[in-house]
PDB file of C-alpha atoms in Angstrom:
ATOM      1  CA  MET A   1     148.814  70.557 -69.844  1.00 68.00           C
ATOM      2  CA  ILE A   2     152.121  68.995 -70.596  1.00 75.00           C
ATOM      3  CA  GLU A   3     155.268  70.462 -71.797  1.00 80.00           C
ATOM      4  CA  CYS A   4     157.160  69.955 -75.244  1.00 81.00           C
ATOM      5  CA  GLN A   5     160.307  68.163 -74.693  1.00 77.00           C
ATOM      6  CA  SER A   6     162.195  70.113 -77.427  1.00 78.00           C
ATOM      7  CA  CYS A   7     161.305  73.724 -76.454  1.00 85.00           C
ATOM      8  CA  GLY A   8     159.414  73.517 -73.079  1.00 80.00           C
ATOM      9  CA  ALA A   9     156.022  75.333 -74.816  1.00 80.00           C
ATOM     10  CA  GLU A  10     152.797  74.264 -73.076  1.00 80.00           C
ATOM     11  CA  LEU A  11     150.933  71.586 -74.949  1.00 76.00           C
ATOM     12  CA  ASP A  12     147.488  70.030 -74.916  1.00 75.00           C
ATOM     13  CA  PRO A  13     147.614  66.233 -74.005  1.00 71.00           C
ATOM     14  CA  ARG A  14     145.877  65.710 -77.278  1.00 72.00           C
ATOM     15  CA  ASP A  15     148.375  67.528 -79.659  1.00 71.00           C
ATOM     16  CA  THR A  16     150.626  65.167 -81.875  1.00 71.00           C
ATOM     17  CA  PHE A  17     152.897  68.334 -82.905  1.00 72.00           C
ATOM     18  CA  CYS A  18     154.450  71.163 -80.977  1.00 80.00           C
ATOM     19  CA  SER A  19     152.606  74.528 -82.083  1.00 76.00           C
ATOM     20  CA  LYS A  20     155.854  76.418 -81.490  1.00 77.00           C
ATOM     21  CA  CYS A  21     158.698  74.123 -82.686  1.00 82.00           C
ATOM     22  CA  GLY A  22     156.842  71.752 -84.824  1.00 74.00           C
ATOM     23  CA  ALA A  23     158.241  68.573 -82.941  1.00 75.00           C
ATOM     24  CA  LEU A  24     156.603  65.337 -82.375  1.00 71.00           C
ATOM     25  CA  THR A  25     154.900  64.905 -79.133  1.00 72.00           C
ATOM     26  CA  ASP A  26     154.600  61.454 -77.301  1.00 68.00           C
ATOM     27  CA  ARG A  27     151.087  61.020 -78.888  1.00 66.00           C
ATOM     28  CA  GLY A  28     152.542  61.824 -82.197  1.00 64.00           C
ATOM     29  CA  LYS A  29     155.465  59.102 -81.836  1.00 62.00           C
ATOM     30  CA  GLY A  30     154.771  55.507 -82.733  1.00 58.00           C
ATOM     31  CA  PRO A  31     154.362  52.774 -80.230  1.00 56.00           C
ATOM     32  CA  ALA A  32     157.936  51.180 -80.989  1.00 49.00           C
ATOM     33  CA  GLU A  33     159.613  54.164 -80.091  1.00 59.00           C
ATOM     34  CA  LEU A  34     157.817  54.973 -77.048  1.00 59.00           C
ATOM     35  CA  VAL A  35     158.512  51.068 -75.958  1.00 59.00           C
ATOM     36  CA  GLY A  36     162.272  51.600 -76.786  1.00 60.00           C
ATOM     37  CA  ARG A  37     162.641  54.665 -74.733  1.00 65.00           C
ATOM     38  CA  TYR A  38     160.758  53.156 -71.645  1.00 66.00           C
ATOM     39  CA  ALA A  39     163.105  50.133 -71.828  1.00 66.00           C
ATOM     40  CA  ALA A  40     166.252  52.236 -71.894  1.00 67.00           C
ATOM     41  CA  GLU A  41     164.961  54.144 -68.925  1.00 74.00           C
ATOM     42  CA  VAL A  42     164.318  51.043 -67.120  1.00 72.00           C
ATOM     43  CA  SER A  43     167.629  49.595 -68.070  1.00 71.00           C
ATOM     44  CA  VAL A  44     169.278  52.732 -66.714  1.00 72.00           C
ATOM     45  CA  GLY A  45     167.258  52.219 -63.520  1.00 72.00           C
ATOM     46  CA  LEU A  46     168.238  48.648 -63.012  1.00 73.00           C
ATOM     47  CA  GLY A  47     171.796  49.435 -63.446  1.00 73.00           C
ATOM     48  CA  LYS A  48     172.002  51.854 -60.752  1.00 76.00           C
ATOM     49  CA  PHE A  49     170.134  49.515 -58.465  1.00 71.00           C
ATOM     50  CA  ALA A  50     172.703  46.602 -59.222  1.00 68.00           C
ATOM     51  CA  SER A  51     175.398  49.204 -58.747  1.00 72.00           C
ATOM     52  CA  ALA A  52     173.955  50.002 -55.246  1.00 67.00           C
ATOM     53  CA  ILE A  53     173.984  46.376 -54.224  1.00 68.00           C
ATOM     54  CA  ILE A  54     177.499  45.761 -55.265  1.00 70.00           C
ATOM     55  CA  SER A  55     178.620  48.879 -53.450  1.00 69.00           C
ATOM     56  CA  PHE A  56     176.610  47.797 -50.178  1.00 62.00           C
ATOM     57  CA  ALA A  57     178.106  44.172 -50.444  1.00 63.00           C
ATOM     58  CA  THR A  58     181.572  45.135 -51.000  1.00 72.00           C
ATOM     59  CA  ASP A  59     181.501  47.144 -47.483  1.00 70.00           C
ATOM     60  CA  PRO A  60     182.611  44.612 -44.753  1.00 74.00           C
ATOM     61  CA  GLU A  61     180.304  46.789 -42.041  1.00 73.00           C
ATOM     62  CA  ASN A  62     177.201  46.324 -44.463  1.00 65.00           C
ATOM     63  CA  ARG A  63     177.938  42.577 -44.690  1.00 67.00           C
ATOM     64  CA  THR A  64     177.768  42.110 -41.071  1.00 76.00           C
ATOM     65  CA  ARG A  65     174.754  43.944 -40.853  1.00 73.00           C
ATOM     66  CA  ALA A  66     172.980  42.103 -43.643  1.00 70.00           C
ATOM     67  CA  THR A  67     174.180  38.698 -41.654  1.00 77.00           C
ATOM     68  CA  VAL A  68     172.721  39.799 -38.466  1.00 74.00           C
ATOM     69  CA  GLY A  69     169.481  40.876 -40.232  1.00 75.00           C
ATOM     70  CA  LEU A  70     169.231  37.514 -42.065  1.00 77.00           C
ATOM     71  CA  VAL A  71     169.740  35.627 -38.912  1.00 78.00           C
ATOM     72  CA  ALA A  72     167.075  37.588 -37.090  1.00 79.00           C
ATOM     73  CA  VAL A  73     164.557  36.769 -39.907  1.00 76.00           C
ATOM     74  CA  LEU A  74     165.468  33.321 -39.820  1.00 77.00           C
ATOM     75  CA  PHE A  75     164.890  33.165 -36.191  1.00 74.00           C
ATOM     76  CA  LEU A  76     161.557  34.960 -36.348  1.00 74.00           C
ATOM     77  CA  CYS A  77     160.460  32.276 -39.138  1.00 70.00           C
ATOM     78  CA  VAL A  78     161.252  29.389 -37.021  1.00 64.00           C
ATOM     79  CA  VAL A  79     159.522  30.724 -33.792  1.00 61.00           C
ATOM     80  CA  LEU A  80     156.493  31.990 -35.486  1.00 64.00           C
ATOM     81  CA  THR A  81     155.707  29.207 -37.605  1.00 63.00           C
ATOM     82  CA  ASP A  82     154.665  25.691 -37.200  1.00 56.00           C
ATOM     83  CA  ASN A  83     157.577  23.211 -37.714  1.00 58.00           C
ATOM     84  CA  PRO A  84     159.850  20.731 -36.240  1.00 58.00           C
ATOM     85  CA  VAL A  85     162.388  23.205 -35.237  1.00 57.00           C
ATOM     86  CA  SER A  86     159.974  25.495 -33.667  1.00 54.00           C
ATOM     87  CA  GLU A  87     158.671  23.073 -31.395  1.00 52.00           C
ATOM     88  CA  ARG A  88     162.120  22.319 -29.799  1.00 53.00           C
ATOM     89  CA  VAL A  89     162.706  25.931 -29.550  1.00 51.00           C
ATOM     90  CA  GLY A  90     159.522  26.514 -28.018  1.00 52.00           C
ATOM     91  CA  GLY A  91     160.246  23.802 -25.438  1.00 50.00           C
ATOM     92  CA  LEU A  92     163.247  25.596 -24.446  1.00 51.00           C
ATOM     93  CA  PHE A  93     161.370  28.722 -23.338  1.00 52.00           C
ATOM     94  CA  ALA A  94     158.252  27.358 -22.283  1.00 51.00           C
ATOM     95  CA  SER A  95     157.177  27.530 -18.628  1.00 54.00           C
ATOM     96  CA  PRO A  96     156.942  24.316 -16.751  1.00 58.00           C
ATOM     97  CA  PRO A  97     153.532  22.694 -16.938  1.00 62.00           C
ATOM     98  CA  SER A  98     151.248  23.618 -13.915  1.00 74.00           C
ATOM     99  CA  GLN A  99     150.515  21.080 -11.260  1.00 82.00           C
ATOM    100  CA  PRO A 100     146.684  19.854 -10.811  1.00 90.00           C
ATOM    101  CA  THR A 101     145.049  22.262  -8.409  1.00 89.00           C
ATOM    102  CA  LEU A 102     143.463  21.457  -5.002  1.00 90.00           C
ATOM    103  CA  ASN A 103     140.299  22.815  -3.583  1.00 91.00           C
ATOM    104  CA  ASP A 104     140.511  25.173  -0.403  1.00 90.00           C
ATOM    105  CA  ASP A 105     139.982  22.056   1.867  1.00 89.00           C
ATOM    106  CA  GLY A 106     143.030  20.209   0.258  1.00 87.00           C
ATOM    107  CA  THR A 107     140.865  17.976  -1.797  1.00 91.00           C
ATOM    108  CA  PRO A 108     141.516  17.449  -5.421  1.00 93.00           C
ATOM    109  CA  ASN A 109     139.766  19.932  -7.844  1.00 93.00           C
ATOM    110  CA  PHE A 110     138.226  17.296 -10.401  1.00 94.00           C
ATOM    111  CA  ALA A 111     136.289  19.951 -12.180  1.00 92.00           C
ATOM    112  CA  GLU A 112     139.224  21.909 -13.428  1.00 90.00           C
ATOM    113  CA  TYR A 113     141.587  18.899 -14.242  1.00 93.00           C
ATOM    114  CA  GLU A 114     143.283  18.456 -17.478  1.00 91.00           C
ATOM    115  CA  ASP A 115     146.062  15.986 -18.321  1.00 93.00           C
ATOM    116  CA  VAL A 116     149.742  17.174 -18.257  1.00 91.00           C
ATOM    117  CA  PHE A 117     151.805  14.551 -19.587  1.00 92.00           C
ATOM    118  CA  ILE A 118     155.230  13.952 -18.645  1.00 88.00           C
ATOM    119  CA  GLY A 119     157.345  11.622 -21.255  1.00 84.00           C
ATOM    120  CA  GLU A 120     156.207   9.822 -24.140  1.00 90.00           C
ATOM    121  CA  GLU A 121     153.889   6.465 -24.168  1.00 92.00           C
ATOM    122  CA  THR A 122     155.657   3.342 -23.027  1.00 90.00           C
ATOM    123  CA  LYS A 123     155.020  -0.303 -22.471  1.00 89.00           C
ATOM    124  CA  PHE A 124     154.487  -1.601 -19.027  1.00 88.00           C
ATOM    125  CA  TYR A 125     154.066  -4.885 -17.281  1.00 82.00           C
ATOM    126  CA  VAL A 126     151.549  -4.978 -14.634  1.00 85.00           C
ATOM    127  CA  THR A 127     153.096  -6.348 -11.366  1.00 75.00           C
ATOM    128  CA  GLY A 128     149.842  -7.247  -9.223  1.00 75.00           C
ATOM    129  CA  SER A 129     146.232  -6.447  -9.208  1.00 82.00           C
ATOM    130  CA  ALA A 130     145.862  -2.964 -10.013  1.00 89.00           C
ATOM    131  CA  ASN A 131     142.856  -0.359  -9.805  1.00 93.00           C
ATOM    132  CA  VAL A 132     142.202   1.681 -12.896  1.00 95.00           C
ATOM    133  CA  ARG A 133     140.620   5.057 -11.491  1.00 95.00           C
ATOM    134  CA  ASP A 134     139.018   7.914 -13.186  1.00 96.00           C
ATOM    135  CA  PHE A 135     141.656  10.682 -11.906  1.00 96.00           C
ATOM    136  CA  PRO A 136     145.485  10.246 -11.168  1.00 94.00           C
ATOM    137  CA  THR A 137     145.065  10.144  -7.456  1.00 93.00           C
ATOM    138  CA  GLY A 138     143.510   7.709  -4.608  1.00 90.00           C
ATOM    139  CA  GLN A 139     141.754  10.186  -2.828  1.00 90.00           C
ATOM    140  CA  GLY A 140     137.933  10.564  -3.712  1.00 92.00           C
ATOM    141  CA  THR A 141     138.321   8.731  -6.951  1.00 94.00           C
ATOM    142  CA  GLN A 142     136.348   5.908  -8.682  1.00 94.00           C
ATOM    143  CA  VAL A 143     137.615   2.476  -9.549  1.00 94.00           C
ATOM    144  CA  GLN A 144     136.546   1.916 -13.229  1.00 95.00           C
ATOM    145  CA  ARG A 145     138.075  -1.514 -13.482  1.00 94.00           C
ATOM    146  CA  SER A 146     141.104  -3.766 -12.718  1.00 93.00           C
ATOM    147  CA  LEU A 147     144.191  -4.971 -14.193  1.00 92.00           C
ATOM    148  CA  THR A 148     145.786  -8.405 -13.383  1.00 88.00           C
ATOM    149  CA  GLU A 149     149.272  -9.420 -12.787  1.00 79.00           C
ATOM    150  CA  GLY A 150     151.098 -10.266 -15.927  1.00 77.00           C
ATOM    151  CA  GLN A 151     149.254  -7.906 -18.319  1.00 86.00           C
ATOM    152  CA  THR A 152     150.931  -5.494 -20.480  1.00 89.00           C
ATOM    153  CA  VAL A 153     149.601  -2.094 -21.090  1.00 92.00           C
ATOM    154  CA  ASP A 154     150.675   0.955 -23.115  1.00 94.00           C
ATOM    155  CA  ALA A 155     150.777   4.255 -20.767  1.00 95.00           C
ATOM    156  CA  ARG A 156     152.106   7.620 -20.277  1.00 94.00           C
ATOM    157  CA  GLU A 157     152.956   9.586 -17.166  1.00 93.00           C
ATOM    158  CA  VAL A 158     151.088  12.408 -15.948  1.00 94.00           C
ATOM    159  CA  MET A 159     151.159  14.999 -13.330  1.00 91.00           C
ATOM    160  CA  ALA A 160     149.412  13.943 -10.162  1.00 91.00           C
ATOM    161  CA  PHE A 161     147.590  15.703  -7.570  1.00 91.00           C
ATOM    162  CA  ASP A 162     150.081  14.624  -5.330  1.00 88.00           C
ATOM    163  CA  PRO A 163     153.654  15.658  -6.747  1.00 82.00           C
ATOM    164  CA  THR A 164     155.310  12.993  -4.809  1.00 79.00           C
ATOM    165  CA  SER A 165     153.176  10.355  -6.244  1.00 83.00           C
ATOM    166  CA  GLN A 166     153.458   8.878  -9.707  1.00 87.00           C
ATOM    167  CA  TRP A 167     150.618   8.073 -11.957  1.00 93.00           C
ATOM    168  CA  TYR A 168     150.058   6.913 -15.494  1.00 95.00           C
ATOM    169  CA  LYS A 169     147.325   7.141 -17.779  1.00 96.00           C
ATOM    170  CA  LEU A 170     146.465   4.207 -19.868  1.00 96.00           C
ATOM    171  CA  SER A 171     146.003   4.319 -23.695  1.00 94.00           C
ATOM    172  CA  ASP A 172     142.607   3.128 -23.283  1.00 93.00           C
ATOM    173  CA  GLY A 173     141.623   5.352 -20.531  1.00 94.00           C
ATOM    174  CA  GLY A 174     141.997   5.642 -16.782  1.00 96.00           C
ATOM    175  CA  TYR A 175     144.885   6.387 -14.437  1.00 96.00           C
ATOM    176  CA  VAL A 176     147.049   3.481 -12.639  1.00 95.00           C
ATOM    177  CA  TRP A 177     149.354   4.161  -9.665  1.00 90.00           C
ATOM    178  CA  GLY A 178     153.070   3.811 -10.732  1.00 86.00           C
ATOM    179  CA  GLN A 179     154.087   1.223  -8.271  1.00 79.00           C
ATOM    180  CA  ASN A 180     151.710  -1.118  -9.918  1.00 82.00           C
ATOM    181  CA  LEU A 181     153.493  -0.874 -13.463  1.00 85.00           C
ATOM    182  CA  TYR A 182     156.972  -1.977 -14.432  1.00 80.00           C
ATOM    183  CA  ARG A 183     158.485  -0.584 -17.432  1.00 80.00           C
ATOM    184  CA  LEU A 184     159.462  -2.925 -19.876  1.00 76.00           C
ATOM    185  CA  ASP A 185     161.869  -0.806 -22.107  1.00 66.00           C
ATOM    186  CA  GLN A 186     164.262  -0.146 -19.391  1.00 53.00           C
ATOM    187  CA  ASP A 187     166.944   2.614 -20.165  1.00 44.00           C
ATOM    188  CA  GLU A 188     169.941   1.015 -21.760  1.00 42.00           C
ATOM    189  CA  SER A 189     172.726   0.489 -19.244  1.00 41.00           C
ATOM    190  CA  VAL A 190     176.333  -0.705 -19.550  1.00 40.00           C
ATOM    191  CA  ASN A 191     178.297  -3.504 -18.029  1.00 41.00           C
ATOM    192  CA  GLY A 192     181.654  -3.433 -16.509  1.00 41.00           C
ATOM    193  CA  SER A 193     183.490  -3.282 -19.827  1.00 39.00           C
ATOM    194  CA  GLY A 194     181.595  -0.119 -20.813  1.00 38.00           C
ATOM    195  CA  THR A 195     179.600  -1.840 -23.713  1.00 38.00           C
ATOM    196  CA  SER A 196     175.797  -2.054 -23.905  1.00 43.00           C
ATOM    197  CA  ASP A 197     175.327  -5.828 -24.776  1.00 62.00           C
ATOM    198  CA  ILE A 198     173.795  -6.588 -21.608  1.00 80.00           C
ATOM    199  CA  ALA A 199     173.450 -10.440 -21.039  1.00 88.00           C
ATOM    200  CA  PHE A 200     174.244 -13.319 -18.620  1.00 90.00           C
ATOM    201  CA  ALA A 201     177.414 -15.275 -19.609  1.00 89.00           C
ATOM    202  CA  PRO A 202     176.569 -18.193 -22.168  1.00 88.00           C
ATOM    203  CA  ASP A 203     177.636 -20.957 -20.109  1.00 88.00           C
ATOM    204  CA  VAL A 204     175.004 -20.031 -17.338  1.00 89.00           C
ATOM    205  CA  GLN A 205     172.109 -19.646 -19.741  1.00 90.00           C
ATOM    206  CA  GLY A 206     169.687 -22.662 -19.724  1.00 88.00           C
ATOM    207  CA  ARG A 207     166.989 -24.328 -17.638  1.00 88.00           C
ATOM    208  CA  TRP A 208     168.007 -25.294 -14.016  1.00 87.00           C
ATOM    209  CA  SER A 209     166.305 -27.190 -11.128  1.00 84.00           C
ATOM    210  CA  ASP A 210     166.517 -27.116  -7.535  1.00 80.00           C
ATOM    211  CA  MET A 211     168.663 -30.071  -6.132  1.00 73.00           C
ATOM    212  CA  ALA A 212     165.944 -30.928  -3.892  1.00 71.00           C
ATOM    213  CA  SER A 213     163.924 -32.204  -6.722  1.00 71.00           C
ATOM    214  CA  CYS A 214     166.315 -34.953  -7.493  1.00 73.00           C
ATOM    215  CA  ARG A 215     165.959 -36.226  -3.799  1.00 67.00           C
ATOM    216  CA  GLY A 216     162.224 -36.355  -4.039  1.00 65.00           C
ATOM    217  CA  TYR A 217     161.249 -34.409  -0.998  1.00 62.00           C
ATOM    218  CA  GLU A 218     160.517 -30.693  -2.099  1.00 62.00           C
ATOM    219  CA  PRO A 219     158.891 -29.395  -5.317  1.00 59.00           C
ATOM    220  CA  ASP A 220     160.915 -28.656  -8.241  1.00 65.00           C
ATOM    221  CA  THR A 221     162.135 -24.870  -8.415  1.00 69.00           C
ATOM    222  CA  ARG A 222     163.207 -24.071 -11.976  1.00 79.00           C
ATOM    223  CA  LEU A 223     165.548 -21.200 -12.927  1.00 89.00           C
ATOM    224  CA  GLU A 224     165.727 -20.285 -16.591  1.00 91.00           C
ATOM    225  CA  ILE A 225     168.199 -17.894 -17.982  1.00 92.00           C
ATOM    226  CA  SER A 226     168.360 -16.479 -21.352  1.00 90.00           C
ATOM    227  CA  GLY A 227     169.893 -13.466 -22.940  1.00 89.00           C
ATOM    228  CA  ASN A 228     169.276 -10.469 -20.328  1.00 89.00           C
ATOM    229  CA  GLU A 229     166.162 -12.262 -18.785  1.00 92.00           C
ATOM    230  CA  ILE A 230     165.731 -14.530 -15.999  1.00 93.00           C
ATOM    231  CA  HIS A 231     162.834 -16.436 -14.588  1.00 91.00           C
ATOM    232  CA  PHE A 232     163.130 -17.549 -10.990  1.00 87.00           C
ATOM    233  CA  ALA A 233     160.281 -19.502  -9.451  1.00 81.00           C
ATOM    234  CA  ASP A 234     157.331 -17.029  -9.858  1.00 82.00           C
ATOM    235  CA  SER A 235     159.200 -14.081 -10.410  1.00 88.00           C
ATOM    236  CA  VAL A 236     160.658 -12.396 -13.604  1.00 91.00           C
ATOM    237  CA  GLY A 237     163.948 -10.472 -13.766  1.00 90.00           C
ATOM    238  CA  THR A 238     165.745  -8.262 -15.996  1.00 91.00           C
ATOM    239  CA  LEU A 239     169.359  -7.965 -15.986  1.00 89.00           C
ATOM    240  CA  HIS A 240     170.399  -4.076 -16.379  1.00 83.00           C
ATOM    241  CA  ARG A 241     174.240  -4.231 -15.278  1.00 84.00           C
ATOM    242  CA  VAL A 242     177.155  -6.693 -14.996  1.00 85.00           C
ATOM    243  CA  THR A 243     180.153  -5.787 -12.837  1.00 84.00           C
ATOM    244  CA  THR A 244     183.294  -7.699 -11.332  1.00 80.00           C
ATOM    245  CA  ASP A 245     184.347  -7.791  -7.666  1.00 77.00           C
ATOM    246  CA  GLU A 246     187.906  -7.598  -6.484  1.00 77.00           C
ATOM    247  CA  PHE A 247     188.651 -11.242  -7.473  1.00 79.00           C
ATOM    248  CA  GLY A 248     187.402 -10.644 -10.860  1.00 79.00           C
ATOM    249  CA  ARG A 249     184.066 -12.678 -10.388  1.00 82.00           C
ATOM    250  CA  GLU A 250     181.199 -11.460 -12.362  1.00 86.00           C
ATOM    251  CA  GLU A 251     178.035  -9.947 -10.720  1.00 89.00           C
ATOM    252  CA  TYR A 252     174.773  -9.607 -12.072  1.00 91.00           C
ATOM    253  CA  HIS A 253     172.623  -6.767 -11.043  1.00 91.00           C
ATOM    254  CA  ILE A 254     168.906  -7.770 -11.579  1.00 91.00           C
ATOM    255  CA  ASP A 255     165.572  -6.070 -11.517  1.00 90.00           C
ATOM    256  CA  PHE A 256     163.010  -8.563 -10.310  1.00 89.00           C
ATOM    257  CA  PHE A 257     159.136  -8.353 -10.112  1.00 88.00           C
ATOM    258  CA  GLY A 258     156.704 -10.721  -9.222  1.00 83.00           C
ATOM    259  CA  ASN A 259     154.135 -11.506  -6.262  1.00 78.00           C
ATOM    260  CA  ASP A 260     152.727  -8.169  -6.253  1.00 77.00           C
ATOM    261  CA  HIS A 261     156.083  -6.224  -5.517  1.00 81.00           C
ATOM    262  CA  GLU A 262     159.524  -5.680  -7.080  1.00 84.00           C
ATOM    263  CA  TRP A 263     162.978  -5.577  -5.916  1.00 85.00           C
ATOM    264  CA  GLU A 264     166.723  -5.417  -6.854  1.00 88.00           C
ATOM    265  CA  ALA A 265     169.256  -8.236  -6.444  1.00 90.00           C
ATOM    266  CA  THR A 266     172.994  -8.708  -7.176  1.00 91.00           C
ATOM    267  CA  TRP A 267     173.862 -12.356  -7.811  1.00 92.00           C
ATOM    268  CA  ARG A 268     177.037 -13.981  -8.289  1.00 92.00           C
ATOM    269  CA  ILE A 269     176.326 -16.938 -10.645  1.00 91.00           C
ATOM    270  CA  SER A 270     179.141 -19.553 -11.273  1.00 89.00           C
ATOM    271  CA  LEU A 271     179.146 -23.268 -13.098  1.00 86.00           C
ATOM    272  CA  THR A 272     181.200 -26.058 -11.408  1.00 83.00           C
ATOM    273  CA  ALA A 273     183.898 -27.822 -13.209  1.00 77.00           C
ATOM    274  CA  ASN A 274     181.652 -30.860 -14.623  1.00 75.00           C
ATOM    275  CA  GLY A 275     179.140 -27.999 -15.949  1.00 78.00           C
ATOM    276  CA  PHE A 276     175.921 -29.734 -14.578  1.00 81.00           C
ATOM    277  CA  THR A 277     175.927 -27.701 -11.360  1.00 85.00           C
ATOM    278  CA  LEU A 278     175.012 -23.704 -11.038  1.00 87.00           C
ATOM    279  CA  LEU A 279     175.748 -22.000  -7.981  1.00 90.00           C
ATOM    280  CA  VAL A 280     174.205 -18.464  -7.199  1.00 91.00           C
ATOM    281  CA  ASP A 281     175.129 -16.476  -4.393  1.00 92.00           C
ATOM    282  CA  ASP A 282     173.251 -13.321  -3.331  1.00 91.00           C
ATOM    283  CA  VAL A 283     175.950 -10.680  -2.625  1.00 89.00           C
ATOM    284  CA  GLU A 284     173.728  -8.538  -0.568  1.00 85.00           C
ATOM    285  CA  PHE A 285     173.286 -11.477   1.925  1.00 85.00           C
ATOM    286  CA  ALA A 286     176.740 -12.916   2.450  1.00 79.00           C
ATOM    287  CA  ASP A 287     175.818 -15.102   5.094  1.00 84.00           C
ATOM    288  CA  ALA A 288     173.314 -16.830   3.149  1.00 84.00           C
ATOM    289  CA  ALA A 289     173.954 -20.285   2.074  1.00 86.00           C
ATOM    290  CA  THR A 290     174.655 -20.764  -1.824  1.00 88.00           C
ATOM    291  CA  GLN A 291     171.780 -21.909  -3.688  1.00 88.00           C
ATOM    292  CA  SER A 292     172.547 -24.956  -5.874  1.00 85.00           C
ATOM    293  CA  PHE A 293     171.013 -26.020  -9.171  1.00 86.00           C
ATOM    294  CA  HIS A 294     171.534 -28.880 -11.714  1.00 84.00           C
ATOM    295  CA  ASN A 295     171.021 -28.750 -15.401  1.00 83.00           C
ATOM    296  CA  ALA A 296     167.390 -29.562 -16.026  1.00 77.00           C
ATOM    297  CA  GLU A 297     168.204 -30.842 -19.637  1.00 75.00           C
ATOM    298  CA  ALA A 298     170.892 -33.432 -18.034  1.00 73.00           C
ATOM    299  CA  GLY A 299     168.398 -34.856 -15.717  1.00 69.00           C
ATOM    300  CA  CYS A 300     168.928 -36.189 -12.092  1.00 71.00           C
ATOM    301  CA  ARG A 301     172.478 -37.320 -12.197  1.00 65.00           C
ATOM    302  CA  PRO A 302     174.151 -39.871  -9.374  1.00 62.00           C
ATOM    303  CA  GLU A 303     175.984 -36.956  -7.906  1.00 56.00           C
ATOM    304  CA  PHE A 304     172.757 -34.859  -7.297  1.00 54.00           C
ATOM    305  CA  MET A 305     171.485 -37.660  -5.123  1.00 50.00           C
ATOM    306  CA  MET A 306     173.952 -37.112  -2.546  1.00 47.00           C
ATOM    307  CA  GLU A 307     173.332 -35.513   0.713  1.00 40.00           C
TER     308      GLU A 307
END
């Protein structure tokens, strides 16, 4: 049963007129009138809703609550969805990766080993003959193949069974001990002036030969300097820093590798007044004799023949 909107009398839903006062019921009214009434009711409701929002927004305390709520929602969206930002956030709160486990007798647990990478893939120079093993340890592993000196490989550091040892996984599989690799993209260093343009002085760059080669009784030892790279005999060096001593002389800090090992050297390199003789002093060995080289492009000039 429904009620008449005019007098309140009970009506049958099928009635088009009120049996008491004769007023039209909803059933008796035309569709246009019903639509207009419902639209008016919706309009009044929206107006009240808009008024409530405006009232809420004009209250400073409510604005603070809304801001906090919005920040919380955004934070949850970042953390709970896959996106570049969530990867960084996850890294901040992630626990450090676990070290490869050992068996009770101290031997590597190969059965449960999984790669745990450290850093990004990098290009390396192989400093000598290097074994490629099936796990990142020399204990109980099999040699799969070997690398030769001079090769360049792409590899990524992994956590080794021995936390004090450094191992890398090659891009094409297998693991190599870190001491057999030399990283080619060294971290950018700065020279004495604070700039990042590391290079040998222009006047010392070029090809230089051992003075003894002009006297004909010792094999020729070449020294080639270009940019930030130096080739000395069978070794290759990379300049990573330039400083000056108390007298203002430039000192070149060089990372050398070759002959199955690598080392650091600090050289003071200067050119004589005639521009044909290069002098090299090893700063770490102050008592060692100065090495002299002549300009290979100029050939053996008469002054080089003198004892």
